[in-house]
mmCIF file of C-alpha atoms and ligand atoms in Angstrom:
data_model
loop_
_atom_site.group_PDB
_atom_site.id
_atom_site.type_symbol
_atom_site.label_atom_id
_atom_site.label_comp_id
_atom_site.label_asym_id
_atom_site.label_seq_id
_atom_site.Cartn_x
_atom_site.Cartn_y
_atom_site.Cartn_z
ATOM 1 C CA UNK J 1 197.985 384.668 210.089
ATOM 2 C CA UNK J 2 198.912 387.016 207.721
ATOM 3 C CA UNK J 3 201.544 386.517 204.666
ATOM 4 C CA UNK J 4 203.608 388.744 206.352
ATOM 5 C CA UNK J 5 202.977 387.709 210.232
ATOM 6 C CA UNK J 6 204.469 384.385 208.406
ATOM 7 C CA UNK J 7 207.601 385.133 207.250
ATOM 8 C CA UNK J 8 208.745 387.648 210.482
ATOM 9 C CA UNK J 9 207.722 383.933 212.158
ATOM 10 C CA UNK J 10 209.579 381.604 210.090
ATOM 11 C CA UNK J 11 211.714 378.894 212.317
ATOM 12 C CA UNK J 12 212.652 375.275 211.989
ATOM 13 C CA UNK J 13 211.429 372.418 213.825
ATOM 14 C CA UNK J 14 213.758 370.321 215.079
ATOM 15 C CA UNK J 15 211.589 367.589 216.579
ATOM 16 C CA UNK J 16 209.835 365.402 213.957
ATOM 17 C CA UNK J 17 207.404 362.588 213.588
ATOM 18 C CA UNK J 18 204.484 361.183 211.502
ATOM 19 C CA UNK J 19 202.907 361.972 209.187
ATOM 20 C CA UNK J 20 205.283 363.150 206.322
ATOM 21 C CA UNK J 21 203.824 365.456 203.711
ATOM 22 C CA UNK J 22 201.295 363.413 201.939
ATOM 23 C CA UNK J 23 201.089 362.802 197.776
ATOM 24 C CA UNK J 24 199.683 365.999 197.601
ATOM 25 C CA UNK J 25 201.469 368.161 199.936
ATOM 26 C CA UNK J 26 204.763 366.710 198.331
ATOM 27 C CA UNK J 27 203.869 367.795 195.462
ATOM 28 C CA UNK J 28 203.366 371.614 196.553
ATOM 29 C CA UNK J 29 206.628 371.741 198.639
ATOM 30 C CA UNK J 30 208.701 370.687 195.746
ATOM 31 C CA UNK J 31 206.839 373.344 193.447
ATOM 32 C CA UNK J 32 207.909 375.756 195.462
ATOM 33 C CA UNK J 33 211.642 374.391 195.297
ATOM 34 C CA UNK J 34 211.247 375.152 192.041
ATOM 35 C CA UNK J 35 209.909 378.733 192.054
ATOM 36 C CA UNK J 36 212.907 380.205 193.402
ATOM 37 C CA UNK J 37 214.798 383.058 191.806
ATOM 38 C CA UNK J 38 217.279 381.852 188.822
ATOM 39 C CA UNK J 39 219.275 383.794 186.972
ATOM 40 C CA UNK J 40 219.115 382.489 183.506
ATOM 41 C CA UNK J 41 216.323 379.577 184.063
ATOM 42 C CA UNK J 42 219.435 377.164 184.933
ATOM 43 C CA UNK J 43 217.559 375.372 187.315
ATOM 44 C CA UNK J 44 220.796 374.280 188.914
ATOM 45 C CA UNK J 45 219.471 372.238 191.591
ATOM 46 C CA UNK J 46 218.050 368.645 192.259
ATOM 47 C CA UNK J 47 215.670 367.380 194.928
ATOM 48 C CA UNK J 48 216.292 363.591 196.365
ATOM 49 C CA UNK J 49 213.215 362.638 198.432
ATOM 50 C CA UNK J 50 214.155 360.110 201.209
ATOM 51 C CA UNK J 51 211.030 358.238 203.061
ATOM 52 C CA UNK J 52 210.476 354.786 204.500
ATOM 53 C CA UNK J 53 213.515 352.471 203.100
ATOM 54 C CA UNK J 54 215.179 355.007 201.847
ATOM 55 C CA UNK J 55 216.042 356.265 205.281
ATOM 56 C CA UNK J 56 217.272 352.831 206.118
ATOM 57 C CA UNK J 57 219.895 353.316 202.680
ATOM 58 C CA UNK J 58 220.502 356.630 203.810
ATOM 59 C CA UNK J 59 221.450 355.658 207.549
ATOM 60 C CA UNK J 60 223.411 352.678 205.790
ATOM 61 C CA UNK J 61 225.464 355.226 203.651
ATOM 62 C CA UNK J 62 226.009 357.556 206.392
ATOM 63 C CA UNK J 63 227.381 354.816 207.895
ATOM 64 C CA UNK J 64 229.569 353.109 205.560
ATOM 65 C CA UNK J 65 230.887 356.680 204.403
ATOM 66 C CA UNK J 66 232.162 358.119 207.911
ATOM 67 C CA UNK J 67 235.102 357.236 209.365
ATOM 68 C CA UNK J 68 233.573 357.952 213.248
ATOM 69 C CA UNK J 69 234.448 355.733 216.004
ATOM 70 C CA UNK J 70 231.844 353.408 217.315
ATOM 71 C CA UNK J 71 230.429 355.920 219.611
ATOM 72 C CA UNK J 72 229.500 358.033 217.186
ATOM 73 C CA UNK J 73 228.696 355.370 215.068
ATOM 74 C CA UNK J 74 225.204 354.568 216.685
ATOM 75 C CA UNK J 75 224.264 358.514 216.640
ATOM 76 C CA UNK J 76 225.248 358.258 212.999
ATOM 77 C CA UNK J 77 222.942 355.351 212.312
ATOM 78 C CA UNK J 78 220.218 357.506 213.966
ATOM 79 C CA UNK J 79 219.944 360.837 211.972
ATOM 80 C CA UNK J 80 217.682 360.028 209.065
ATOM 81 C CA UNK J 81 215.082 358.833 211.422
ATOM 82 C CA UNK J 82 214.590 362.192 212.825
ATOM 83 C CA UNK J 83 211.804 362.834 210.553
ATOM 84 C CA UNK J 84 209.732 360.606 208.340
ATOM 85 C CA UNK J 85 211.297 362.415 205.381
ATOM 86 C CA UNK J 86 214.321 363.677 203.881
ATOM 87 C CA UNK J 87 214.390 366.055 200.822
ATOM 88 C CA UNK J 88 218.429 366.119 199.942
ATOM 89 C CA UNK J 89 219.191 369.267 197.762
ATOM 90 C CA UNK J 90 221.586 369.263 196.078
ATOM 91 C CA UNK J 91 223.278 371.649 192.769
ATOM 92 C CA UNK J 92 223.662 370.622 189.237
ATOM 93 C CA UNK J 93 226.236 373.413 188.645
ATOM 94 C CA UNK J 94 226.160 374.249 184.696
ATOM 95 C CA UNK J 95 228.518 376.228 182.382
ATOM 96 C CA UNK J 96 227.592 379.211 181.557
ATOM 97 C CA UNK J 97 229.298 382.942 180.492
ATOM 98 C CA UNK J 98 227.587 385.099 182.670
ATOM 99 C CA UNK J 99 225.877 383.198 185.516
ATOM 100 C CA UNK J 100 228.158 381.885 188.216
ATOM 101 C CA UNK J 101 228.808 378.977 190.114
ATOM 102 C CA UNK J 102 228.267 380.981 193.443
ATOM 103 C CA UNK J 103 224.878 382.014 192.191
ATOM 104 C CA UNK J 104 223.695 378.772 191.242
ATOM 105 C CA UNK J 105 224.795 377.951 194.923
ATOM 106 C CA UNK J 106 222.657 380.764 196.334
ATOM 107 C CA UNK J 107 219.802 379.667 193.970
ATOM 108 C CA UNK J 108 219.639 375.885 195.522
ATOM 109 C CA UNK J 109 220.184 377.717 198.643
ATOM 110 C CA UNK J 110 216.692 379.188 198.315
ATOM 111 C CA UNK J 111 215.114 376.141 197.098
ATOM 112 C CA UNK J 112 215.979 374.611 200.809
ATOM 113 C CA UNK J 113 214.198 377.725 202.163
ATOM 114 C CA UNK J 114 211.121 377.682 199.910
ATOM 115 C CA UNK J 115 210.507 374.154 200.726
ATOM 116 C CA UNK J 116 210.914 374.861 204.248
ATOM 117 C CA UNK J 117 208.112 377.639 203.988
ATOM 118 C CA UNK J 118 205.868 375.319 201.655
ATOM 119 C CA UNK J 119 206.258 372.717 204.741
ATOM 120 C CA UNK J 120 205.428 375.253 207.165
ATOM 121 C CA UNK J 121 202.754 376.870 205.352
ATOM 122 C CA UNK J 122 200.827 373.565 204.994
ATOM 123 C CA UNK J 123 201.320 372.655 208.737
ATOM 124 C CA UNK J 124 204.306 370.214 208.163
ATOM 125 C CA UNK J 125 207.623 371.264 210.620
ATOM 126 C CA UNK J 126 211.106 371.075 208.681
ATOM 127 C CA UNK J 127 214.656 371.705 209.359
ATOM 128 C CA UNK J 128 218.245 372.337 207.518
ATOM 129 C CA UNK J 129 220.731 370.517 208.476
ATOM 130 C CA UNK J 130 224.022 369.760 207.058
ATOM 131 C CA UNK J 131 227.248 368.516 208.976
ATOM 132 C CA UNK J 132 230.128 367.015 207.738
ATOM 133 C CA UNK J 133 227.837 364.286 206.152
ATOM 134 C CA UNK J 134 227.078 366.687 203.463
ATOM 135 C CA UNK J 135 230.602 367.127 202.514
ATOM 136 C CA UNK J 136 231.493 363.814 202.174
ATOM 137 C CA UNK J 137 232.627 362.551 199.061
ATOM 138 C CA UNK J 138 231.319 359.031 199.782
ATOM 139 C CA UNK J 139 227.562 360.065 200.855
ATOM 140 C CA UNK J 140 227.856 362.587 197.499
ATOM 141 C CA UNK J 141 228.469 359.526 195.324
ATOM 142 C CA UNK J 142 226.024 357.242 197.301
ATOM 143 C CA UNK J 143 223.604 360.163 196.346
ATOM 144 C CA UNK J 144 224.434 360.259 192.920
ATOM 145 C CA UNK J 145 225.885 363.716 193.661
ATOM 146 C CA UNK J 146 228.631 364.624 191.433
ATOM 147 C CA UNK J 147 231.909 365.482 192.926
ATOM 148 C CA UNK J 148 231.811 369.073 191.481
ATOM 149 C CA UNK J 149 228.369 369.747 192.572
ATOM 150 C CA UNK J 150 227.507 370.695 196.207
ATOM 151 C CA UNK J 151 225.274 368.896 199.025
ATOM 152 C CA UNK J 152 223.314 371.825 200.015
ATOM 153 C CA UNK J 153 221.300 370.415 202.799
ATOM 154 C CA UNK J 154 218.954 367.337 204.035
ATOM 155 C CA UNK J 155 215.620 369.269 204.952
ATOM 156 C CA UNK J 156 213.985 367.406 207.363
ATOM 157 C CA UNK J 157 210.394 367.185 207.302
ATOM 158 C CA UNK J 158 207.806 365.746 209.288
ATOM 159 C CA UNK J 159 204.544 366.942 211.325
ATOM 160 C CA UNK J 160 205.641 368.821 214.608
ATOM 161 C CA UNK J 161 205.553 366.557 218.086
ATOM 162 C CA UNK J 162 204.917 369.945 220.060
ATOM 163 C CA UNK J 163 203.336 373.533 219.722
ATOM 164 C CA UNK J 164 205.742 376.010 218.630
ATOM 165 C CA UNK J 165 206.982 378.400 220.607
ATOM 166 C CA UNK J 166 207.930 381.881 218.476
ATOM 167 C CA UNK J 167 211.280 382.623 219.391
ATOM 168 C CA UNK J 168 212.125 386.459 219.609
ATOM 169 C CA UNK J 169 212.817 388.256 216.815
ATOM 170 C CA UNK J 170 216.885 388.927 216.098
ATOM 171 C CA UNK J 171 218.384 392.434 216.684
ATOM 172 C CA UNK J 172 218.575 393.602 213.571
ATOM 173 C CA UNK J 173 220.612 397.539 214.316
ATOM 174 C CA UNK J 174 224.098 395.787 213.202
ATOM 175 C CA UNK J 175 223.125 393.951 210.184
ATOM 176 C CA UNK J 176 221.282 396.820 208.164
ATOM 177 C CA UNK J 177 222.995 400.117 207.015
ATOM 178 C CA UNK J 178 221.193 402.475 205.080
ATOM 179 C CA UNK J 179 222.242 405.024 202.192
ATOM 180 C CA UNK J 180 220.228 407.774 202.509
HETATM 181 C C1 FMN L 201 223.211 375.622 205.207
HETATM 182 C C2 FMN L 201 222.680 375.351 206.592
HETATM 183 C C3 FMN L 201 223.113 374.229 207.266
HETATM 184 C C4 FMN L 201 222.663 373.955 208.552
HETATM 185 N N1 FMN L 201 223.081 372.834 209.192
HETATM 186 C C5 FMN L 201 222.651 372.560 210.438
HETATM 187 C C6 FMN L 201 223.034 371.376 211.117
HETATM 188 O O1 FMN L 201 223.741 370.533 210.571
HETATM 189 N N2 FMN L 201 222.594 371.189 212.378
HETATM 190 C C7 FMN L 201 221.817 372.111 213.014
HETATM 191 O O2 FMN L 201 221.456 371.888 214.170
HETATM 192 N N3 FMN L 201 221.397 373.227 212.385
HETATM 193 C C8 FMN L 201 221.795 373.481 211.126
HETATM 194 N N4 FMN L 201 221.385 374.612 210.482
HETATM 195 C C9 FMN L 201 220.586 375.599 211.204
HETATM 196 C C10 FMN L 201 219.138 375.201 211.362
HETATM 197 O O3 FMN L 201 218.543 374.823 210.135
HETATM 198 C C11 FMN L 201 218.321 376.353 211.966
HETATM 199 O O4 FMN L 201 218.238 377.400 211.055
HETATM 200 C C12 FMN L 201 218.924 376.869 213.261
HETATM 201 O O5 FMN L 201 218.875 375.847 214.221
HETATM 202 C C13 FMN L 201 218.193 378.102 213.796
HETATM 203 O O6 FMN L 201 216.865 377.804 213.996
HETATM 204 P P1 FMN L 201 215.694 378.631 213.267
HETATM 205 O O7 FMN L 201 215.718 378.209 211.823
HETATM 206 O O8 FMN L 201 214.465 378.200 213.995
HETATM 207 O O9 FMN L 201 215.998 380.077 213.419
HETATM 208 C C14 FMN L 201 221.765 374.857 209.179
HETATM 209 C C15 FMN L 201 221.306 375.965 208.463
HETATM 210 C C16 FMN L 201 221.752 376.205 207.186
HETATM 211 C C17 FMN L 201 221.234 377.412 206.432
#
């Protein structure tokens, strides 16, 4: 496949098992977290990498920090285990004159999708997710999230449990203009 046969093909995996990205791969993912475009070199962003126990803590905050009814409860408990890894990113929003909060938003933003490629790329599946989880104040703190910063996403990673199928291609007529 070509670079660019890549990208027109990029999707997310929703259904996850093992293997997680080993040493190695880990290692590559996350370097490509950090080679995202960033305005002034803030690198506004941290990566939290969840595996093994640390899904059981995760599942455990998710649960003490939700205020669901029992029902949803046992879904609750579930979510981290949908893939044998977690990478929580996550903004470390810093002062500065000329370089906004919103773009050191967009900036951790990217990092989410650059991982996501990385995982693709070295025949892991991975998925964004976020849901009210990520905007609670409890599972921020659990995290050691500051209040102030943002959750950005849990990208879920793990090797793919079925061949992909390509899904079309969006319509793209109403979303581009062009000055001519
Ligand atoms: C910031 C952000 C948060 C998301 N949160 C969720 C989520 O909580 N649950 C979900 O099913 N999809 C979520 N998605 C969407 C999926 O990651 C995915 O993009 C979507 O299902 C479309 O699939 P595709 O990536 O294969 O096009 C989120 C995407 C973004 C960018």
């Amino acid at each position: 496949m070509t670079n660019i046969e890549f990208l027109l093909q990029r999707q997310s995996t929703s259904l996850l098992s093992e293997p997680a990205p080993n040493s190695a791969d880990l290692d590559n993912i996350l370097a490509a977290g950090m080679r995202v475009p960033d305005h002034g070199a803030l690198k506004p962003w941290h990566f939290t990498v969840i595996t093994g126990q640390g899904l059981v803590r995760l599942s455990e905050l998710f649960v003490s920090s939700s205020d669901a009814d029992t029902a949803n409860i046992e879904k609750i408990t579930k979510m981290p285990f949908r893939a044998p890894m977690i990478i929580v990113v996550s903004t470390v929003l810093k002062a500065h004159a000329k370089i906004p909060k919103q773009e050191q938003l967009i900036t951790s933003g990217c990092c989410a999708h650059a991982m996501q490629m990385a995982c693709v790329a070295l025949g892991y599946g991975a998925m964004w997710r976020t849901g009210d989880l990520a905007y609670n104040a409890k599972v921020k703190q659990g995290l050691g999230i500051e209040q102030h910063d943002q959750l950005v996403g849990f990208l879920y990673i793990g090797t793919p449990t079925r061949a992909a199928v390509v899904k079309p291609t969006k319509v793209i007529e109403s979303s581009v203009s062009y000055w001519q």
